[in-house]
Coordinates of C-alpha atoms in Angstrom, one line a residue:
X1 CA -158.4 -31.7 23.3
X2 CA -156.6 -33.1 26.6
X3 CA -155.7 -31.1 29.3
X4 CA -152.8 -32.1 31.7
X5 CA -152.1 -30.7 35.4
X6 CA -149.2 -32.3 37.1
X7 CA -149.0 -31.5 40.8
X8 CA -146.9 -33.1 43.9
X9 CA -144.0 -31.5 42.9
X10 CA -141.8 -29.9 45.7
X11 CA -138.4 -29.9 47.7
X12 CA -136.9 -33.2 49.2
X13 CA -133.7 -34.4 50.6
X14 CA -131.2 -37.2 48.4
X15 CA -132.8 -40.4 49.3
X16 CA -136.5 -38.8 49.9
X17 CA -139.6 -39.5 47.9
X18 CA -142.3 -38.1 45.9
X19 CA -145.4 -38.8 44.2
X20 CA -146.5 -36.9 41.1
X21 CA -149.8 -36.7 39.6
X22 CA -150.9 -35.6 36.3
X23 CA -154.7 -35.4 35.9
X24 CA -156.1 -35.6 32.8
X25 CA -159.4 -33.7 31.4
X26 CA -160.9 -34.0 28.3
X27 CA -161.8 -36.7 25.6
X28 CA -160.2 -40.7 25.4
X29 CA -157.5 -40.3 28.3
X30 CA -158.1 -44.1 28.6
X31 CA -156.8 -44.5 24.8
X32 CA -153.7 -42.3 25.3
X33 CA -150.5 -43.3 26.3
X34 CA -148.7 -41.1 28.8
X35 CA -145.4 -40.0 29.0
X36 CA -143.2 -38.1 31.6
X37 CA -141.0 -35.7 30.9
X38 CA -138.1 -33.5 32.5
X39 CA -135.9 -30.4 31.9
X40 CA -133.3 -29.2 33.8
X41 CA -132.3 -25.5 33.6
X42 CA -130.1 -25.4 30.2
X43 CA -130.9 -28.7 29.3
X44 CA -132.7 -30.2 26.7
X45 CA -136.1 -32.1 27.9
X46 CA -135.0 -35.9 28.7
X47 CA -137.6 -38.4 28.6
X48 CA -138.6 -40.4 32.1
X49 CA -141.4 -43.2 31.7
X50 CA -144.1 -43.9 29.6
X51 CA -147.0 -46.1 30.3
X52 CA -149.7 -47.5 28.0
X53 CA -153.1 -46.6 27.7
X54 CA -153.6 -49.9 29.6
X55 CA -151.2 -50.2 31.4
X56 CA -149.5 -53.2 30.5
X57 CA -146.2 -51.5 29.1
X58 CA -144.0 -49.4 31.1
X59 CA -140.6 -47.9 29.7
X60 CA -137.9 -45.9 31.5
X61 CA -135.0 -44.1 31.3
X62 CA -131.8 -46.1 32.7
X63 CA -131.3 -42.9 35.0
X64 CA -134.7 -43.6 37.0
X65 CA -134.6 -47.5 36.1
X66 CA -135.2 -48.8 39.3
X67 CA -136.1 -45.6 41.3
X68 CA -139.4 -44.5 39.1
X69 CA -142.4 -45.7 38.7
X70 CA -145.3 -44.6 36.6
X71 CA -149.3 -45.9 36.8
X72 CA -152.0 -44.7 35.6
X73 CA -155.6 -45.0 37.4
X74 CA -157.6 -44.6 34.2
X75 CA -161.2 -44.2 36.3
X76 CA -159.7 -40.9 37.9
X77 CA -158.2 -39.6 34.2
X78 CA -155.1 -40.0 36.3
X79 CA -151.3 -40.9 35.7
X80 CA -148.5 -41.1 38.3
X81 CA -145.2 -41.0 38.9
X82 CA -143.2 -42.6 42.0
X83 CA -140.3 -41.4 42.4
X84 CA -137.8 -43.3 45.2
X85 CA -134.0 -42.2 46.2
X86 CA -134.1 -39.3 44.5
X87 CA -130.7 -37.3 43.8
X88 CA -130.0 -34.0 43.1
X89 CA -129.3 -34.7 39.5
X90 CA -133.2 -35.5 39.6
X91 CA -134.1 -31.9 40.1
X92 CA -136.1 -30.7 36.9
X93 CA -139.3 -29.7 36.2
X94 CA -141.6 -32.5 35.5
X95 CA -143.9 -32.7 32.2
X96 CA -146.6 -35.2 31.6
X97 CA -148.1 -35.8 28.3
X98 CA -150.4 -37.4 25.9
X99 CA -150.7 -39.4 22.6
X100 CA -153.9 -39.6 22.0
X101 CA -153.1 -42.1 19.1
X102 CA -150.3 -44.2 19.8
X103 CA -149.4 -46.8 17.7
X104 CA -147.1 -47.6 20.4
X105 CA -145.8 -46.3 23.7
X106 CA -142.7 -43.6 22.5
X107 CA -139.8 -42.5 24.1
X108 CA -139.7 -39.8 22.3
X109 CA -141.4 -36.5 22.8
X110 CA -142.6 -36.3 18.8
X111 CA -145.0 -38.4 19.1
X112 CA -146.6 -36.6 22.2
X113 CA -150.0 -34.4 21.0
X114 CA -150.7 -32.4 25.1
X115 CA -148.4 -31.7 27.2
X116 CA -149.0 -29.8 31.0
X117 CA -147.5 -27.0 32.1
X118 CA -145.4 -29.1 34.6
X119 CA -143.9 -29.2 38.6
X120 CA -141.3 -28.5 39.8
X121 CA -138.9 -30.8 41.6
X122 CA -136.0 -29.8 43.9
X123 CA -133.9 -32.6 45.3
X124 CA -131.5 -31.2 48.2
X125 CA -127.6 -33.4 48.8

């Protein structure tokens, strides 16, 4: 079992910043890749980044390319989210979750096994 608790959600102006963090509990979180999520109210759940259980491989969507950036700090069970120049189209509720056996790091939310229950982010034009 893994249990994920995003937090550092909240309301920012276009151009402002956050930083979200999803901490981990449970067994292996060094051996799971991470991914993060987000839905938008009627839409489905887009993918945002993903990270390796290293480290050493990042992906992201073209919408945050640039703008996002996910880490993880694997001594505090911990993975991030940076998130620069936001825009309102950003607004969504943010997911984080776990494969706790990834044969690679996916883009796709199939392969995750945990996911948290989210945060909310509001970005104000």
């Amino acid at each position: 079992q893994v249990q994920l608790v995003e937090s550092g959600g909240g309301l920012v102006q276009a151009g402002g910043s956050l930083r979200l963090s999803c901490a981990a509990s449970g067994r292996s979180f060094s051996k799971c890749a991470m991914g993060w999520f987000r839905q938008a109210p009627g839409k489905e759940r887009e993918f945002v980044a993903a990270i390796s259980s290293s480290g050493d491989i990042t992906h992201y969507s073209d919408s945050v390319k640039g703008r996002f950036t996910v880490s993880r700090d694997n001594a505090e069970n911990t993975v991030y989210l940076q998130m620069n120049s936001l825009k309102p189209e950003d607004t969504a509720v943010y997911l984080c979750a776990a494969d706790i056996s990834p044969f690679y790091v996916s883009i796709r939310a199939d392969p995750y096994d945990y996911w948290g229950q989210g945060t909310q982010v509001t970005v104000s034009s």
